[in-house]
Tab-separated table of N, CA and C in Angstrom:
chain	number	residue	atom	x	y	z
A	300	MET	N	1.011	-1.132	-0.015
A	300	MET	CA	0.186	0.002	0.102
A	300	MET	C	1.001	1.210	-0.154
A	301	SER	N	1.878	1.080	0.570
A	301	SER	CA	2.930	2.526	0.750
A	301	SER	C	3.400	2.745	-0.622
A	302	ARG	N	3.673	1.692	-1.228
A	302	ARG	CA	4.282	1.976	-2.735
A	302	ARG	C	3.174	2.574	-3.383
A	303	LEU	N	1.833	2.516	-3.433
A	303	LEU	CA	0.894	3.087	-4.046
A	303	LEU	C	0.652	4.338	-3.673
A	304	GLU	N	0.737	4.723	-2.322
A	304	GLU	CA	0.585	6.157	-1.967
A	304	GLU	C	1.626	6.768	-2.470
A	305	GLY	N	2.879	6.317	-2.761
A	305	GLY	CA	3.801	6.938	-3.108
A	305	GLY	C	3.481	7.529	-4.567
A	306	GLU	N	3.229	6.348	-5.498
A	306	GLU	CA	2.925	6.917	-6.665
A	306	GLU	C	1.729	7.609	-7.029
A	307	TYR	N	0.633	7.689	-6.164
A	307	TYR	CA	-0.239	8.375	-6.290
A	307	TYR	C	-0.613	9.640	-5.365
A	308	ASP	N	0.539	10.130	-4.913
A	308	ASP	CA	0.704	11.295	-4.036
A	308	ASP	C	-0.049	12.443	-4.613
A	309	LYS	N	-0.894	13.193	-3.854
A	309	LYS	CA	-1.668	14.351	-4.539
A	309	LYS	C	-2.798	13.808	-5.190
A	310	ARG	N	-2.850	12.666	-5.809
A	310	ARG	CA	-4.235	12.238	-6.554
A	310	ARG	C	-5.139	11.540	-6.051
A	311	VAL	N	-4.612	10.512	-5.071
A	311	VAL	CA	-5.598	9.560	-4.333
A	311	VAL	C	-5.291	9.964	-2.760
A	312	ASP	N	-6.453	9.873	-1.992
A	312	ASP	CA	-6.468	10.080	-0.476
A	312	ASP	C	-6.264	8.455	-0.136
A	313	PHE	N	-5.475	8.156	0.788
A	313	PHE	CA	-5.324	6.800	1.230
A	313	PHE	C	-6.001	6.925	2.987
A	314	LEU	N	-6.733	6.142	3.369
A	314	LEU	CA	-7.110	6.149	4.618
A	314	LEU	C	-7.181	4.648	4.957
A	315	ALA	N	-6.874	4.195	6.209
A	315	ALA	CA	-6.878	2.918	7.016
A	315	ALA	C	-7.312	3.136	8.007
A	316	TYR	N	-8.426	1.949	8.622
A	316	TYR	CA	-9.162	1.664	9.646
A	316	TYR	C	-8.854	0.612	10.079
A	317	ASP	N	-8.849	0.489	11.287
A	317	ASP	CA	-8.733	-0.670	12.267
A	317	ASP	C	-10.327	-1.223	12.369
A	318	ALA	N	-10.733	-2.285	11.886
A	318	ALA	CA	-11.900	-3.015	11.895
A	318	ALA	C	-12.393	-3.004	13.298
A	319	ALA	N	-11.360	-3.216	14.321
A	319	ALA	CA	-12.109	-3.431	15.637
A	319	ALA	C	-12.537	-2.121	16.104
A	320	GLY	N	-12.316	-1.319	15.396
A	320	GLY	CA	-13.025	0.400	16.076
A	320	GLY	C	-13.828	0.891	15.080
A	321	LEU	N	-14.283	0.146	14.088
A	321	LEU	CA	-15.224	0.642	13.427
A	321	LEU	C	-16.497	0.620	13.913
A	322	ASP	N	-17.488	1.757	13.958
A	322	ASP	CA	-18.759	1.826	14.542
A	322	ASP	C	-19.816	1.347	13.570
A	323	ASP	N	-20.951	0.882	13.654
A	323	ASP	CA	-22.175	0.292	12.889
A	323	ASP	C	-22.369	1.233	11.652
A	324	ASP	N	-22.527	2.612	11.822
A	324	ASP	CA	-22.592	3.511	10.765
A	324	ASP	C	-21.499	3.013	9.440
A	325	VAL	N	-20.373	3.169	9.999
A	325	VAL	CA	-19.112	3.223	9.094
A	325	VAL	C	-19.466	1.955	8.453
A	326	LYS	N	-19.382	0.791	9.084
A	326	LYS	CA	-19.631	-0.562	8.511
A	326	LYS	C	-20.614	-0.681	7.360
A	327	ARG	N	-21.793	-0.046	7.576
A	327	ARG	CA	-22.768	-0.119	6.867
A	327	ARG	C	-22.508	0.992	5.479
A	328	ARG	N	-21.911	2.183	5.738
A	328	ARG	CA	-21.616	2.974	4.757
A	328	ARG	C	-20.637	2.304	3.649
A	329	TYR	N	-19.638	1.233	4.203
A	329	TYR	CA	-18.608	0.931	3.466
A	329	TYR	C	-18.719	-0.575	3.187
A	330	LYS	N	-20.018	-1.173	3.703
A	330	LYS	CA	-20.497	-2.335	3.439
A	330	LYS	C	-19.435	-3.404	3.768
A	331	TYR	N	-18.942	-3.188	4.994
A	331	TYR	CA	-17.983	-4.135	5.865
A	331	TYR	C	-18.310	-5.476	5.688
A	332	ILE	N	-17.446	-6.217	5.230
A	332	ILE	CA	-17.489	-7.683	5.174
A	332	ILE	C	-16.576	-8.637	6.343
A	333	GLY	N	-15.493	-8.067	6.273
A	333	GLY	CA	-14.320	-8.788	6.760
A	333	GLY	C	-13.365	-8.216	6.676
A	334	PHE	N	-12.185	-8.790	7.303
A	334	PHE	CA	-10.724	-8.184	7.323
A	334	PHE	C	-9.730	-9.097	6.560
A	335	PRO	N	-8.770	-8.671	5.721
A	335	PRO	CA	-8.790	-7.313	5.398
A	335	PRO	C	-9.641	-7.163	4.300
A	336	GLN	N	-9.991	-5.665	4.168
A	336	GLN	CA	-10.875	-5.488	3.143
A	336	GLN	C	-10.648	-3.738	2.680
A	337	ILE	N	-10.462	-3.815	1.169
A	337	ILE	CA	-10.229	-2.546	0.633
A	337	ILE	C	-11.498	-2.025	-0.217
A	338	VAL	N	-11.601	-0.753	0.145
A	338	VAL	CA	-12.619	-0.032	-0.510
A	338	VAL	C	-12.347	1.164	-1.250
A	339	ILE	N	-12.469	1.327	-2.517
A	339	ILE	CA	-12.064	2.251	-3.255
A	339	ILE	C	-13.235	3.160	-3.636
A	340	LEU	N	-12.976	4.487	-3.351
A	340	LEU	CA	-14.089	5.387	-3.513
A	340	LEU	C	-13.819	6.113	-4.881
A	341	ASP	N	-14.923	6.528	-5.589
A	341	ASP	CA	-15.023	7.390	-6.901
A	341	ASP	C	-14.696	9.245	-6.256
A	342	ALA	N	-14.722	9.649	-7.403
A	342	ALA	CA	-14.875	11.310	-6.871
A	342	ALA	C	-15.961	11.702	-6.332
A	343	ARG	N	-17.180	10.990	-6.343
A	343	ARG	CA	-18.178	11.314	-5.496
A	343	ARG	C	-18.256	10.627	-4.267
A	344	GLY	N	-17.518	10.024	-3.667
A	344	GLY	CA	-17.331	9.059	-2.796
A	344	GLY	C	-18.045	7.661	-2.609
A	345	GLU	N	-18.547	7.668	-3.940
A	345	GLU	CA	-19.232	6.411	-3.947
A	345	GLU	C	-18.281	5.109	-4.107
A	346	ILE	N	-18.778	3.741	-3.725
A	346	ILE	CA	-18.116	2.498	-3.851
A	346	ILE	C	-17.647	2.256	-5.242
A	347	ALA	N	-16.883	2.378	-5.832
A	347	ALA	CA	-16.281	1.914	-7.144
A	347	ALA	C	-15.771	0.546	-7.156
A	348	PHE	N	-15.138	0.038	-5.993
A	348	PHE	CA	-14.423	-1.310	-5.947
A	348	PHE	C	-14.418	-1.556	-4.361
A	349	SER	N	-14.593	-3.054	-4.196
A	349	SER	CA	-14.581	-3.429	-2.610
A	349	SER	C	-14.060	-4.806	-2.872
A	350	ARG	N	-12.797	-5.065	-2.249
A	350	ARG	CA	-12.091	-6.319	-2.498
A	350	ARG	C	-11.725	-6.748	-0.847
A	351	LEU	N	-12.425	-8.279	-0.921
A	351	LEU	CA	-11.881	-8.755	0.443
A	351	LEU	C	-10.784	-9.882	0.288
A	352	GLY	N	-9.809	-9.712	1.255
A	352	GLY	CA	-8.604	-10.204	1.208
A	352	GLY	C	-7.656	-9.620	0.726
A	353	TYR	N	-6.424	-10.168	1.029
A	353	TYR	CA	-5.071	-9.486	0.565
A	353	TYR	C	-4.905	-9.061	-0.930
A	354	GLN	N	-4.823	-8.037	-1.270
A	354	GLN	CA	-4.854	-7.805	-2.795
A	354	GLN	C	-3.383	-7.680	-3.364
A	355	SER	N	-3.047	-7.927	-4.458
A	355	SER	CA	-1.752	-7.537	-5.079
A	355	SER	C	-1.387	-5.974	-5.338
A	356	TYR	N	-0.445	-5.693	-5.422
A	356	TYR	CA	-0.133	-4.626	-6.139
A	356	TYR	C	-0.618	-4.313	-7.600
A	357	ASP	N	-0.416	-5.295	-8.362
A	357	ASP	CA	-1.035	-4.792	-9.624
A	357	ASP	C	-2.512	-4.928	-9.552
A	358	SER	N	-3.375	-5.504	-8.792
A	358	SER	CA	-4.756	-5.585	-8.890
A	358	SER	C	-5.257	-4.289	-8.106
A	359	LEU	N	-4.752	-3.619	-7.310
A	359	LEU	CA	-5.153	-2.528	-6.672
A	359	LEU	C	-4.617	-1.246	-7.555
A	360	LYS	N	-3.489	-1.254	-8.489
A	360	LYS	CA	-3.196	-0.446	-9.024
A	360	LYS	C	-4.310	-0.322	-10.198
A	361	ALA	N	-4.770	-1.460	-10.713
A	361	ALA	CA	-5.624	-1.465	-11.963
A	361	ALA	C	-6.922	-1.024	-11.370
A	362	ASP	N	-7.245	-1.182	-10.045
A	362	ASP	CA	-8.724	-0.685	-9.791
A	362	ASP	C	-8.645	0.809	-9.650
A	363	ILE	N	-7.181	1.550	-9.222
A	363	ILE	CA	-7.041	2.825	-8.831
A	363	ILE	C	-7.266	3.747	-10.333
A	364	GLU	N	-6.395	2.919	-11.082
A	364	GLU	CA	-6.511	3.515	-12.620
A	364	GLU	C	-7.703	3.500	-13.176
A	365	ALA	N	-8.675	2.317	-12.886
A	365	ALA	CA	-10.012	2.426	-13.474
A	365	ALA	C	-10.902	3.601	-13.043
A	366	VAL	N	-10.747	3.576	-11.834
A	366	VAL	CA	-11.206	5.010	-11.127
A	366	VAL	C	-10.937	6.183	-11.634
A	367	LEU	N	-9.709	6.602	-11.513
A	367	LEU	CA	-9.236	7.762	-11.910
A	367	LEU	C	-9.377	8.136	-13.479
A	368	THR	N	-9.576	7.147	-14.488
A	368	THR	CA	-9.910	7.134	-15.848
A	368	THR	C	-11.454	7.451	-16.235
A	369	ARG	N	-12.228	7.231	-14.972
A	369	ARG	CA	-13.900	7.181	-15.476
A	369	ARG	C	-14.159	8.649	-16.032
């Protein structure tokens, strides 16, 4: 994730939440299923991709690029 953060600096905001500290509203908003889960939002704040489990660099980069090119 840190590699992607460096590549998309100032173009993408990266946030991390500890699942143990999520309240029910946040879980509903981001459709929390389990840990680890990656949620990628579009410019409107809508869920563009939600991936459960560990993701590869290439997979995450492809998802980010798909959202940025919409």
